[in-house]
Short mmCIF file of C-alpha atoms in Angstrom, two decimals:
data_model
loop_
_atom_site.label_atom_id
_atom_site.label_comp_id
_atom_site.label_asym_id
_atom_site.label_seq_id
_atom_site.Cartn_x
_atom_site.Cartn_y
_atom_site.Cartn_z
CA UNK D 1 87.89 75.81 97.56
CA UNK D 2 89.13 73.97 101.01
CA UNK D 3 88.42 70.47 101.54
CA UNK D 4 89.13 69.72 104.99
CA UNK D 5 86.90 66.89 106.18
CA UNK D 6 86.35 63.00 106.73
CA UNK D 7 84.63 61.01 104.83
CA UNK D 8 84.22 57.05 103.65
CA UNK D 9 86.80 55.94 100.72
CA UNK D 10 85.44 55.88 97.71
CA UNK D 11 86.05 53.04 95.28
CA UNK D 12 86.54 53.69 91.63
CA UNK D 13 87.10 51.15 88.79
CA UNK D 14 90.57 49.55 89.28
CA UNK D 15 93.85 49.91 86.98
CA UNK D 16 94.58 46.37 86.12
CA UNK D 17 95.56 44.66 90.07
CA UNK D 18 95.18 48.15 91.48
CA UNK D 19 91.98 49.39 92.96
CA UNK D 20 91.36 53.30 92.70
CA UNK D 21 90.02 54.49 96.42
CA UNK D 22 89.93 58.41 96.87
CA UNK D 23 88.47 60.07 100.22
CA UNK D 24 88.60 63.70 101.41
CA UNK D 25 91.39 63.67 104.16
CA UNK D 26 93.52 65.00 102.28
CA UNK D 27 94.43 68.30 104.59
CA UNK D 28 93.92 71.87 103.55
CA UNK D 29 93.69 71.51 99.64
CA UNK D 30 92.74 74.50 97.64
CA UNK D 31 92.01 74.33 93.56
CA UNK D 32 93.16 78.01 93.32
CA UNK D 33 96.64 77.90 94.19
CA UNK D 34 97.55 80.51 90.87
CA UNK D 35 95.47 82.95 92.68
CA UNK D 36 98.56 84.26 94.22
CA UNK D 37 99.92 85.85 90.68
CA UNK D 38 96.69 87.97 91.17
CA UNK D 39 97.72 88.60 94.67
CA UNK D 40 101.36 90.03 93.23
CA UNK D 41 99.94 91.93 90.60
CA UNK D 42 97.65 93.42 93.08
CA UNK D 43 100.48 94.49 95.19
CA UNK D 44 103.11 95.70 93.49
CA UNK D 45 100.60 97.73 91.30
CA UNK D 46 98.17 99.16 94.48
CA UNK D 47 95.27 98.13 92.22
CA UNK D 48 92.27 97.22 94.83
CA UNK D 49 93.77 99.26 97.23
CA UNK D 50 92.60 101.90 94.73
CA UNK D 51 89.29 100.11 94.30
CA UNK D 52 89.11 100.58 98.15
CA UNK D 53 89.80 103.86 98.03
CA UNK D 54 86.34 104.60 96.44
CA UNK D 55 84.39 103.43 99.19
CA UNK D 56 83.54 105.26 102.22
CA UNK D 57 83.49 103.28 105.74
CA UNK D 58 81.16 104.61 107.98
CA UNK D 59 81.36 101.66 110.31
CA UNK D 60 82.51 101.49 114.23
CA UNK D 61 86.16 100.36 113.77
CA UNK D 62 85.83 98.87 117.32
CA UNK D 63 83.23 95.92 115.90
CA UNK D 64 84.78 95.71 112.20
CA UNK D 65 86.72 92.55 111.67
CA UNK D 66 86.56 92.84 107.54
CA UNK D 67 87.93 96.05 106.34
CA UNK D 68 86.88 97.37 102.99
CA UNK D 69 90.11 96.29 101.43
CA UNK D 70 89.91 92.96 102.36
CA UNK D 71 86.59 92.81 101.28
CA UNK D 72 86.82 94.38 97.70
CA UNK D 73 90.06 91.86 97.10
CA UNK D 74 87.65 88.96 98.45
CA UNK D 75 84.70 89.89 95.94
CA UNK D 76 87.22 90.21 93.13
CA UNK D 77 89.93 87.81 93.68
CA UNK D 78 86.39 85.32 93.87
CA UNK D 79 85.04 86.89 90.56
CA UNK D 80 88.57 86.15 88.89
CA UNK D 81 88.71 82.84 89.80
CA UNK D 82 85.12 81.99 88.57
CA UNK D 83 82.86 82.30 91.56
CA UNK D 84 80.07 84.67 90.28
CA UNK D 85 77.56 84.45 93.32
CA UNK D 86 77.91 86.13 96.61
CA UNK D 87 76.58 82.31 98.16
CA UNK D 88 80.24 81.27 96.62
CA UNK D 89 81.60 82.69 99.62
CA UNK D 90 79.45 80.93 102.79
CA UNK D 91 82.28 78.02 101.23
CA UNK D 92 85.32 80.26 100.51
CA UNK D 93 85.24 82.25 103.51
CA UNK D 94 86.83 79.06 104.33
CA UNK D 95 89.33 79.02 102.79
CA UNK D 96 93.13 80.03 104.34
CA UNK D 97 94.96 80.53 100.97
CA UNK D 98 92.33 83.17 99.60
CA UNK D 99 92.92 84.52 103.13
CA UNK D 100 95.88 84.94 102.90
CA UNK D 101 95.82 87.33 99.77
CA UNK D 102 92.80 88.81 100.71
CA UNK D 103 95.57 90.55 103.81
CA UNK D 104 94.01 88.44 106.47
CA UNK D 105 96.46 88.51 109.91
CA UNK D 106 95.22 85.09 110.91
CA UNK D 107 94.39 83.21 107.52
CA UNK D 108 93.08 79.85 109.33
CA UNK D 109 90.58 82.46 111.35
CA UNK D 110 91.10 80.88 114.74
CA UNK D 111 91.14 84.68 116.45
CA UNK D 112 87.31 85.19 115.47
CA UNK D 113 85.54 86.92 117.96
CA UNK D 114 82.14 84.88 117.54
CA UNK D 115 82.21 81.23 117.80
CA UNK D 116 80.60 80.27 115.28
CA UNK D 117 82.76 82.12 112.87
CA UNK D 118 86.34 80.56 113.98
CA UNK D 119 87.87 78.70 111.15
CA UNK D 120 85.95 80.86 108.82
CA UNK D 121 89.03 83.77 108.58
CA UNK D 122 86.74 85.68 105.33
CA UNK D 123 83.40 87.44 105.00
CA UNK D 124 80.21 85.53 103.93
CA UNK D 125 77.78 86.43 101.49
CA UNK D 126 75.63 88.73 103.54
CA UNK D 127 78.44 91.07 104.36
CA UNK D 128 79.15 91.17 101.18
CA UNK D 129 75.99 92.15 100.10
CA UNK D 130 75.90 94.65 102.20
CA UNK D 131 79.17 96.13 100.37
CA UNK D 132 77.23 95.94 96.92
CA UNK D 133 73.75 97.62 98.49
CA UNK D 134 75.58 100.67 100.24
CA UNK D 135 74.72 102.36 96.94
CA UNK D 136 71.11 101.93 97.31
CA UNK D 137 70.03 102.32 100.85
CA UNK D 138 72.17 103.54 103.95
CA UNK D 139 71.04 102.22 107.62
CA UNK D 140 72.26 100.70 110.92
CA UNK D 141 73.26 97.61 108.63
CA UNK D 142 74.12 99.20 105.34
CA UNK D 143 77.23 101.70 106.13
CA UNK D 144 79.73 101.09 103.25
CA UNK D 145 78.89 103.44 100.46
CA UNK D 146 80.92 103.71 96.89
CA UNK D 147 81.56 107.21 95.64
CA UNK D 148 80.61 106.56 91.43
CA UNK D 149 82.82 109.42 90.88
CA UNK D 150 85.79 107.83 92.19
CA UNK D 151 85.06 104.41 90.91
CA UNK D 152 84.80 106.33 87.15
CA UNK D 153 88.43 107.77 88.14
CA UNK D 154 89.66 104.58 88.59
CA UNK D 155 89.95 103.09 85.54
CA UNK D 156 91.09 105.92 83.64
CA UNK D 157 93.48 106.54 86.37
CA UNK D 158 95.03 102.51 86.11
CA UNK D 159 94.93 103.34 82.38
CA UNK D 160 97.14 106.32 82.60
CA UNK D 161 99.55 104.78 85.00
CA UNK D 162 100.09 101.83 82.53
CA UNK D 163 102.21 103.74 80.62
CA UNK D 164 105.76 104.87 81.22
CA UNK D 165 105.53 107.69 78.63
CA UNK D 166 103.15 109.72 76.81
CA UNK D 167 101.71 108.22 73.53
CA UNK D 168 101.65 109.80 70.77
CA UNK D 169 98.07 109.07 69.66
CA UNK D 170 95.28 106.83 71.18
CA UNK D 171 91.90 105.50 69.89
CA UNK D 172 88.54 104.88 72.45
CA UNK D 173 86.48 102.37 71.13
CA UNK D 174 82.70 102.96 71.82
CA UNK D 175 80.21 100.14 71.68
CA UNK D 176 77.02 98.92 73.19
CA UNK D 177 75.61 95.74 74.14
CA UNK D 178 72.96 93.70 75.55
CA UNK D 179 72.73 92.47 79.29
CA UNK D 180 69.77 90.00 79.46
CA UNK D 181 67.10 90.22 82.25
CA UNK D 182 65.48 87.37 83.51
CA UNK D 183 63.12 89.13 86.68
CA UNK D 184 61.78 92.34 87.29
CA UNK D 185 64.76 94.63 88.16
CA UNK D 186 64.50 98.20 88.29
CA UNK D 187 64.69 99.74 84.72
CA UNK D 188 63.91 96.77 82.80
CA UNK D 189 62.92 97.59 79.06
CA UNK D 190 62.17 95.28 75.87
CA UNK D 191 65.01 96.16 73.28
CA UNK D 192 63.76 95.31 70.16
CA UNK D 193 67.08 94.74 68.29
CA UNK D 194 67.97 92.09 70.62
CA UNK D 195 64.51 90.82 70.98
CA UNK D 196 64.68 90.48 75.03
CA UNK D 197 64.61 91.91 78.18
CA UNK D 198 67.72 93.46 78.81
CA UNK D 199 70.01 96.87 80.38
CA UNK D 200 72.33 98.52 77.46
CA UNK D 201 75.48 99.04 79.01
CA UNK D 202 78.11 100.97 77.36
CA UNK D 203 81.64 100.09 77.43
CA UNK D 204 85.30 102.18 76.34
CA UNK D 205 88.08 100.76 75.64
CA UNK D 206 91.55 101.90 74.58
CA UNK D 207 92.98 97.92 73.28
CA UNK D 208 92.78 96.23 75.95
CA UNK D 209 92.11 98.73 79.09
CA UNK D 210 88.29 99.44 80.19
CA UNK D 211 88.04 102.88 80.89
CA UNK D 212 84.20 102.95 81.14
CA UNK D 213 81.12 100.29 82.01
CA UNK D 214 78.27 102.58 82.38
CA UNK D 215 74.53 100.28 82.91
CA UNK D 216 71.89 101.85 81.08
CA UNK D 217 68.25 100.92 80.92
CA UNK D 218 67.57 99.89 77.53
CA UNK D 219 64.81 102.44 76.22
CA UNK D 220 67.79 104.82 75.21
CA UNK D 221 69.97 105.27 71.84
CA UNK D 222 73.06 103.61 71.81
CA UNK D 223 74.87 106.68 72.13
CA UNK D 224 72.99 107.65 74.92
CA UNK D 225 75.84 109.57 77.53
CA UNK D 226 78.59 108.81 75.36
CA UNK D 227 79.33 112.44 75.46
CA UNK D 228 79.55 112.76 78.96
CA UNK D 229 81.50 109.90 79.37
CA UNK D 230 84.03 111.31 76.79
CA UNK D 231 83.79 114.31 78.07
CA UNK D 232 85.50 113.27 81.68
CA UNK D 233 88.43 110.29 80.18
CA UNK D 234 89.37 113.08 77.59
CA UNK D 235 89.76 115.78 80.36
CA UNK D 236 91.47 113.59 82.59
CA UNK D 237 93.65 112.26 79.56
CA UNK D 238 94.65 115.44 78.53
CA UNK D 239 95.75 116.63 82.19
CA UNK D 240 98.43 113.95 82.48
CA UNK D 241 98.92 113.75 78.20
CA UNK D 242 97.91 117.73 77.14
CA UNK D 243 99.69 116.58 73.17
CA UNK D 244 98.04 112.91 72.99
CA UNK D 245 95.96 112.86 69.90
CA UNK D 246 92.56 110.85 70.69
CA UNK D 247 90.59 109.18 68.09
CA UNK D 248 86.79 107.99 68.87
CA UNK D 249 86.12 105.08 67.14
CA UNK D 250 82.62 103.04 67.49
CA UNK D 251 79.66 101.90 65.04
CA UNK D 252 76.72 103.29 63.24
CA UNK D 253 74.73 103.68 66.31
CA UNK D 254 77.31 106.68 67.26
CA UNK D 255 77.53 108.34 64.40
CA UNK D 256 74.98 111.35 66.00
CA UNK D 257 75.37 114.42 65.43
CA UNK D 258 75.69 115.34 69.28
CA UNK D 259 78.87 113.56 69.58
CA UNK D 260 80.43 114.31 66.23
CA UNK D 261 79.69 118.26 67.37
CA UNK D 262 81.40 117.20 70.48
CA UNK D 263 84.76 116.05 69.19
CA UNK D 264 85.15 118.37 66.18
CA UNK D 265 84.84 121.21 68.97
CA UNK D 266 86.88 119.65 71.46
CA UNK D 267 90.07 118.25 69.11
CA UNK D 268 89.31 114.75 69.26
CA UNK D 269 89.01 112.47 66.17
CA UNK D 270 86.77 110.45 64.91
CA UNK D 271 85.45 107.56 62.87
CA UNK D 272 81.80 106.02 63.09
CA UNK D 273 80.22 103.57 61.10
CA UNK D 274 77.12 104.94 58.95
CA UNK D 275 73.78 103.18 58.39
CA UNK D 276 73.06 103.37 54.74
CA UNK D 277 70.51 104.50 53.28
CA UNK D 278 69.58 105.43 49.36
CA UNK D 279 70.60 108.50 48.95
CA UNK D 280 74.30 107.24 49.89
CA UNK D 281 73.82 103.84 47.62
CA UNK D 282 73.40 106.26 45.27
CA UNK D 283 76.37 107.96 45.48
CA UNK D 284 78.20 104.81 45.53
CA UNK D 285 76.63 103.48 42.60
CA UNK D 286 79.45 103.83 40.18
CA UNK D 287 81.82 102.04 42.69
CA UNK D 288 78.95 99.40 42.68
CA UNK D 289 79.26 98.15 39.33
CA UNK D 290 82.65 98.18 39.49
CA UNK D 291 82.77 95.96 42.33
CA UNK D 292 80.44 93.57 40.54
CA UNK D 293 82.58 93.90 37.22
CA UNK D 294 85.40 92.38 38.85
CA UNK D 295 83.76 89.73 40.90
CA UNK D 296 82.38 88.42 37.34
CA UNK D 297 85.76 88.83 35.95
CA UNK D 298 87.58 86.85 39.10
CA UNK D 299 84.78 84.88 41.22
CA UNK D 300 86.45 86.42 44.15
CA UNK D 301 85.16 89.21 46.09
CA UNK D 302 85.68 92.23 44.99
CA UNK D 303 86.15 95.94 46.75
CA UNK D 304 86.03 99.29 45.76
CA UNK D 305 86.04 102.13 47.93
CA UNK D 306 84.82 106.07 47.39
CA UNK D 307 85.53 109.14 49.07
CA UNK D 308 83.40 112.12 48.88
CA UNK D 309 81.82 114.92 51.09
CA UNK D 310 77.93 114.76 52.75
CA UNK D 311 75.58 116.14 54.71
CA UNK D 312 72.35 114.74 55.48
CA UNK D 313 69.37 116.65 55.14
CA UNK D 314 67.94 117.64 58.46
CA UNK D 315 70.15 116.05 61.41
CA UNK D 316 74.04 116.97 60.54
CA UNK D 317 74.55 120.70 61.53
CA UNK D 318 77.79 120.96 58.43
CA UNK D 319 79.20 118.35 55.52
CA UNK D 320 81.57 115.69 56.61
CA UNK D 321 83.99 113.11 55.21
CA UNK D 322 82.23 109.77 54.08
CA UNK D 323 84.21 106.95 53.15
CA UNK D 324 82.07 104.24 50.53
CA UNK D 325 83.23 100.76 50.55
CA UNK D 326 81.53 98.96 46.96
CA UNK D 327 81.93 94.87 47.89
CA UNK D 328 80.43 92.10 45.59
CA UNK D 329 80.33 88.83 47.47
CA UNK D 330 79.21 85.96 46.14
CA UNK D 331 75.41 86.60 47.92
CA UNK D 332 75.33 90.02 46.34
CA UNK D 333 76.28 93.69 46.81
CA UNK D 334 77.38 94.97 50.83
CA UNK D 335 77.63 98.63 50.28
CA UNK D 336 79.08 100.40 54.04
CA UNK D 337 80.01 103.40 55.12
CA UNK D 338 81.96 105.63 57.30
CA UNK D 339 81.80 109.00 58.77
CA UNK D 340 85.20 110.56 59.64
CA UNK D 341 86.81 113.76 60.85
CA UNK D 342 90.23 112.59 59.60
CA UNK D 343 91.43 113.79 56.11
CA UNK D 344 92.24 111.95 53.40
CA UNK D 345 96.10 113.52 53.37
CA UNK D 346 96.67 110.98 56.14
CA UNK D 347 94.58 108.40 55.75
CA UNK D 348 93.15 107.49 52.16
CA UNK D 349 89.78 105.53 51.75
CA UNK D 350 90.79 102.00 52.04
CA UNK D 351 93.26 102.14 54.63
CA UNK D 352 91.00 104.33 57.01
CA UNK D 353 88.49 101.37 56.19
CA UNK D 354 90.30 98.30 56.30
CA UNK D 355 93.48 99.22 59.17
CA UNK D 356 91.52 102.07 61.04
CA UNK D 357 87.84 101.38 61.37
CA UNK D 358 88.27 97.22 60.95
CA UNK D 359 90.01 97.16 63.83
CA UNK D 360 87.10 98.04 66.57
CA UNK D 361 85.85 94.72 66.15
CA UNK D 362 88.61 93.37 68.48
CA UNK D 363 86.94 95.36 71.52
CA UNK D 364 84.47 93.32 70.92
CA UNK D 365 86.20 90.15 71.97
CA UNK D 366 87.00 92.45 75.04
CA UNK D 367 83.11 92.68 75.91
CA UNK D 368 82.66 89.18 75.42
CA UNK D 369 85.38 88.08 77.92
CA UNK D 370 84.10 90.95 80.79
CA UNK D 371 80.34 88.61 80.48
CA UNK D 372 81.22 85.18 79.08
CA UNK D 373 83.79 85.27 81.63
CA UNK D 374 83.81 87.79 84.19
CA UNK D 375 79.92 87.81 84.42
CA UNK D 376 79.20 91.28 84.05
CA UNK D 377 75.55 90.05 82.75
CA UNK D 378 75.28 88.65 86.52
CA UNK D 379 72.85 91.96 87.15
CA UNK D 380 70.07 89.92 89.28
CA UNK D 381 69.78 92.50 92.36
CA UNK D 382 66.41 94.66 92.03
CA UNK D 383 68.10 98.22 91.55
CA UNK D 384 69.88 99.16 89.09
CA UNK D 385 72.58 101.09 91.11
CA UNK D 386 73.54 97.81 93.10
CA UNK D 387 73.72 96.37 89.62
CA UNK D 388 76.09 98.85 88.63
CA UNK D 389 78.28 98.48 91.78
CA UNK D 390 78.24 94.82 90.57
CA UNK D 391 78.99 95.55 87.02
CA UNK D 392 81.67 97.83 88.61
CA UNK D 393 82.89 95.04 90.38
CA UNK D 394 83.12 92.73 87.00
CA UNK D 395 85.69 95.24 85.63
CA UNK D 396 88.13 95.17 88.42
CA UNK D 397 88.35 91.97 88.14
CA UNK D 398 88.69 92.56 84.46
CA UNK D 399 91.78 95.01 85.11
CA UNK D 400 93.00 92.59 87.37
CA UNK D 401 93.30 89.72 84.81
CA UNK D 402 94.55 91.96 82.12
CA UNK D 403 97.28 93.72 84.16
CA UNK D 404 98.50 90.02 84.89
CA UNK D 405 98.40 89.63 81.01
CA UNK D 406 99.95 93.06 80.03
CA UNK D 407 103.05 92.54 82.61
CA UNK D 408 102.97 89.17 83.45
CA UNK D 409 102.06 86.80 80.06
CA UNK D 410 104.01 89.39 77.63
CA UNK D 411 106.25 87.47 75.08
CA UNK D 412 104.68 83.92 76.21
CA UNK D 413 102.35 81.21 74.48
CA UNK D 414 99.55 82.65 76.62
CA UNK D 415 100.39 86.66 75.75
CA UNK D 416 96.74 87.11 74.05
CA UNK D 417 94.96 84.72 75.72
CA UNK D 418 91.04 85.08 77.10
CA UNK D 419 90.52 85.42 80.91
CA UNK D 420 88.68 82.11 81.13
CA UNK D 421 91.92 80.54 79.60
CA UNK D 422 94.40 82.29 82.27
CA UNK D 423 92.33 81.15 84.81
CA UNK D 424 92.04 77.53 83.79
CA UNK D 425 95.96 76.97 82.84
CA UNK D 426 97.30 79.16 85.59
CA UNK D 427 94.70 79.95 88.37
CA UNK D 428 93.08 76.56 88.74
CA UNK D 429 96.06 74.59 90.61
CA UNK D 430 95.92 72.68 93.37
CA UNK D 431 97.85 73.30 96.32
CA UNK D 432 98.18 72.49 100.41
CA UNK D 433 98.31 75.11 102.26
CA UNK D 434 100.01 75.04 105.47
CA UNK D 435 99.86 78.15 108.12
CA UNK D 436 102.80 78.41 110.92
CA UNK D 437 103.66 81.04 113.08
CA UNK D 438 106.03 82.68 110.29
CA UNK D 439 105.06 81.79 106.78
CA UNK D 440 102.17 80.66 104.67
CA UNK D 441 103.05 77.61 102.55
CA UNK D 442 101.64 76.86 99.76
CA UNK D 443 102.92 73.93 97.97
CA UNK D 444 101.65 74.13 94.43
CA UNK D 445 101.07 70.73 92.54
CA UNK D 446 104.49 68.71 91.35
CA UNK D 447 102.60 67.60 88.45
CA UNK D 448 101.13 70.82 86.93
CA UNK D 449 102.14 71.31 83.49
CA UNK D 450 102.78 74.91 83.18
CA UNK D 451 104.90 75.26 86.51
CA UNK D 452 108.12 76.98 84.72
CA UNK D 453 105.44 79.09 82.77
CA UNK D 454 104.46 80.25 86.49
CA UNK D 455 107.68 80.78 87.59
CA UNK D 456 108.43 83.07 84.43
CA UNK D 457 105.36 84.76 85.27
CA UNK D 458 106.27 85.49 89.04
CA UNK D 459 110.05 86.75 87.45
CA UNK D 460 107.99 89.15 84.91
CA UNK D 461 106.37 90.68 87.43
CA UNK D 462 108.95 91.49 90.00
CA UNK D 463 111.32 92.77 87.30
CA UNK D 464 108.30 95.03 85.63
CA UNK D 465 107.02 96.54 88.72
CA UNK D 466 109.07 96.79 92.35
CA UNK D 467 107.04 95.93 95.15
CA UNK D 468 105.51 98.76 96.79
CA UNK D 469 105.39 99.97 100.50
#
C-alpha cells in the first residue's frame, strides 16, 4: 500500500541517547515490492491474459479507461498479496507500483480523465464489483460478463501447458469441503456433517495444479457432478495426451456407483475410500485378530491388510476389488477400506494402501492454502454465481502463486512452501517507487533478508520460460 502524505513525527521510546521519531513523508513507499515476481510469471507465461480471455467486454471503448486485463491482474495480483475485499482497493488504486504490473500506461494516474480520479491510476471497488456481478445481472452498468465455459478451460488448459512432454500416468484427486455462511446468500443449506451453514464446493487436483473449483449448495452428495466434471478434464486431457493413463483418486464419499460406472467405461482408474460397514468387518475379521495378536505381542501398532472381491447388495451394478486394512492401535481396532479398479498384478494390498491411496491427503493441504490463504471461503455476495466468479477468482490467484513456486522456488529452501509463506518472505517488501518518463524504479529494501533468494528467483524464471510477445 502507498503512503504518500504529511503528518506530525511520532515519538517512540528512545535507544539509550537516541530518541526514535518516525512520520509518514517518506515518498512513494509500497509494502509489496515482491509483487513484481508475480508480474514476471504472469508475463512470460500469458496467464491472466488467459483469465481475460474468458470475459466478454461489451463496454463503449471510447469511455473505458480499465480494460478487462488490467482489471482481472488488479483483482488477483490484490488477492495474492492478501487483500481479500474489493474496499482493499478504494486504497490500492493508489498505488503506482501495483500499477505498474497491472499494464497501466501512466502508473502515477495523472492522465485521468475525471478529476477526482487523478493520482488514483487503478480501478476502485465498485468497478470491480461490477466485473464479479456481470454473471448475475447484465444492464447499462453491468456489461462485463465471464463465459463459465471458458473459465473451466482455463485451468485444465494452464495444466496441460505445464508440461513439456506427455506423462505417462496422472492421478485427479477428488474431495469436498465446507465453505461457511454467515448471511443469507442464495443456496444456503445446513450440512449436518459440518454442523453449519455452508456451500460444498468441490475441488480437482492433479499435485499441485487446480483443475476444478465448482460451488455447490450444500443439500447435495459429495459426489454430486463429479462426473461431469471428469467427464470434460478427461476429454480435454486425452486430446492433447490420447496414451496418458488417469487415475481418480478421492474418499468414501465418491465411492458411488455412478462414477465408478463412469471410469470403468471410459478407461480411467480408480481408487475410493469405502465406508465400512458389517458385512465388510466381517470379512476382515481374520485380519482383525491378527492385527491385535501382534500389537499384544509388540505394543506397537500393528497392520494387516486383505484383498478380496465384493459387491454390495443393492447399489453396485458388478463385484469390484476391495482392499481391507486390519490396524490395532493402542485405542482399539481401525478397520478401512478401499474400492479399486486397479489389479493386484500391479499394485498389491498394502502398497495400493499405504503409497497410492495415502497420498490424497496432501491435496488436502492444497484446499487449505486456496481458503486459509487465498480466501476462497470469502463467498459474502447474495448469489451464488457472483460467488463462483469470486471463488473463480481465488484460484487464479492460486495458479498464480503456484506457477511462481513450480518455476520459480524449484530446488530452494522455499520449494514446498504455503502461499501465505511466499507472500510474507518474498511479496511483502518494501520498496520506493519512482516513475520518470522512461522507467519505473523500484528500489527494493537494502536490508531484506532474502534479496539473493529474489534474485535467484527472477534468474529461474527467465531461464525456464522466454518472455513472450
Amino acid at each position: 500500500m502507498t503512503t504518500d502524505c504529511t503528518s506530525p513525527q511520532l515519538e517512540f521510546q528512545g535507544l539509550t541517547r537516541r530518541t526514535v521519531v518516525a512520520s509518514f513523508d517518506g515518498g512513494t513507499l509500497s509494502s509489496d515490492g515482491g509483487v513484481l515476481l508475480l508480474s514476471e510469471v504472469d508475463r512470460r507465461l500469458g496467464l491472466l491474459e488467459q483469465c481475460a480471455a474468458c470475459f466478454e467486454d461489451r463496454r463503449n471503448p471510447a469511455l473505458t479507461e480499465h480494460s478487462v486485463v488490467e482489471l482481472v491482474r488488479q483483482r488477483v495480483f490484490a488477492l495474492a498479496l492478501g487483500y481479500e475485499d474489493l474496499n482493499d482497493h478504494d486504497e490500492l488504486r493508489s498505488d503506482p507500483l501495483l500499477a505498474a504490473v497491472v499494464g497501466k500506461a501512466d502508473p502515477t494516474g495523472s492522465d485521468r480523465r475525471q478529476e477526482q480520479d487523478r493520482g488514483k491510476p487503478l480501478a476502485g471497488k465498485s468497478t470491480l464489483n461490477r466485473l464479479e456481478w456481470g454473471t448475475v445481472k447484465q444492464d447499462r452498468y453491468r456489461k462485463i460478463i465471464l463465459d463459465p465455459e471458458a473459465a473451466d478451460r482455463f485451468f485444465v488448459d494452464v495444466f496441460l501447458g505445464s508440461y513439456r512432454k506427455a506423462p505417462a500416468e496422472i492421478v485427479l484427486d477428488l474431495d469436498a469441503t465446507d465453505d461457511p455462511l454467515h448471511g443469507e446468500q442464495e443456496g444456503r443449506f445446513f450440512h449436518g456433517y459440518y454442523g453449519g451453514y455452508c456451500y460444498l464446493p468441490l475441488y480437482i487436483f492433479c499435485g499441485s495444479h487446480l483443475l476444478c473449483a465448482r460451488l455447490r449448495e450444500a443439500n447435495v452428495d459429495a459426489s454430486f457432478g463429479a462426473v461431469s466434471e471428469l467427464e470434460r478434464i478427461v476429454e480435454r486431457v486425452r486430446e492433447k495426451w490420447p496414451e496418458v493413463r488417469i487415475i481418480v483418486r478421492g474418499d468414501s464419499g465418491f465411492a458411488r456407483e455412478e462414477l465408478m460406472s463412469w471410469c470403468e467405461s471410459h478407461s480411467v482408474e480408480f481408487v475410493f475410500g469405502l465406508a465400512r460397514n458389517a458385512r465388510l468387518q466381517r470379512a476382515l475379521g481374520g485380519e482383525l485378530e491378527q492385527a491385535r495378536a501382534q500389537f499384544e505381542e509388540s505394543g506397537k501398532a500393528a497392520r494387516v491388510f486383505k484383498d478380496f472381491v465384493y459387491r454390495t447388495q443393492k447399489s453396485w451394478s458388478r463385484q469390484r476389488r476391495v482392499v481391507g486394512k486390519a490396524e490395532h492401535l493402542a485405542k482399539g481396532t481401525n478397520p478401512r477400506f478401499i474400492v479399486t479398479s486397479l489389479s493386484n498384478e500391479h499394485w498389491s494390498a498394502q502398497l495400493l494402501y499405504e503409497k497410492l491411496y495415502c497420498a490424497r491427503g496432501e491435496m488436502e493441504n492444497r484446499i487449505k492454502e486456496q481458503q486459509l490463504c487465498l480466501f476462497a471461503d470469502r463467498t459474502s455476495t447474495h448469489h451464488l454465481s457472483s460467488n463462483q466468479t469470486r471463488l473463480w477468482f481465488s484460484s487464479v490467484a492460486y495458479v498464480l502463486l503456484n506457477e511462481l513456486r513450480r518455476l520459480g522456488l524449484a530446488g530452494t529452501d522455499l520449494a514446498q512452501a504455503r502461499c501465505d509463506t511466499i507472500r510474507t518472505k518474498l511479496l511483502k517488501i518494501g520498496a520506493q517507487v519512482k516513475v520518470t518518463v522512461r522507467r519505473v524504479w523500484v528500489h527494493l529494501s537494502s536490508s531484506h533478508p532474502n534479496a539473493a533468494l529474489f534474485a535467484q528467483i527472477v534468474n529461474q524464471l527467465r531461464a525456464s520460460h522466454p518472455a513472450l510477445a
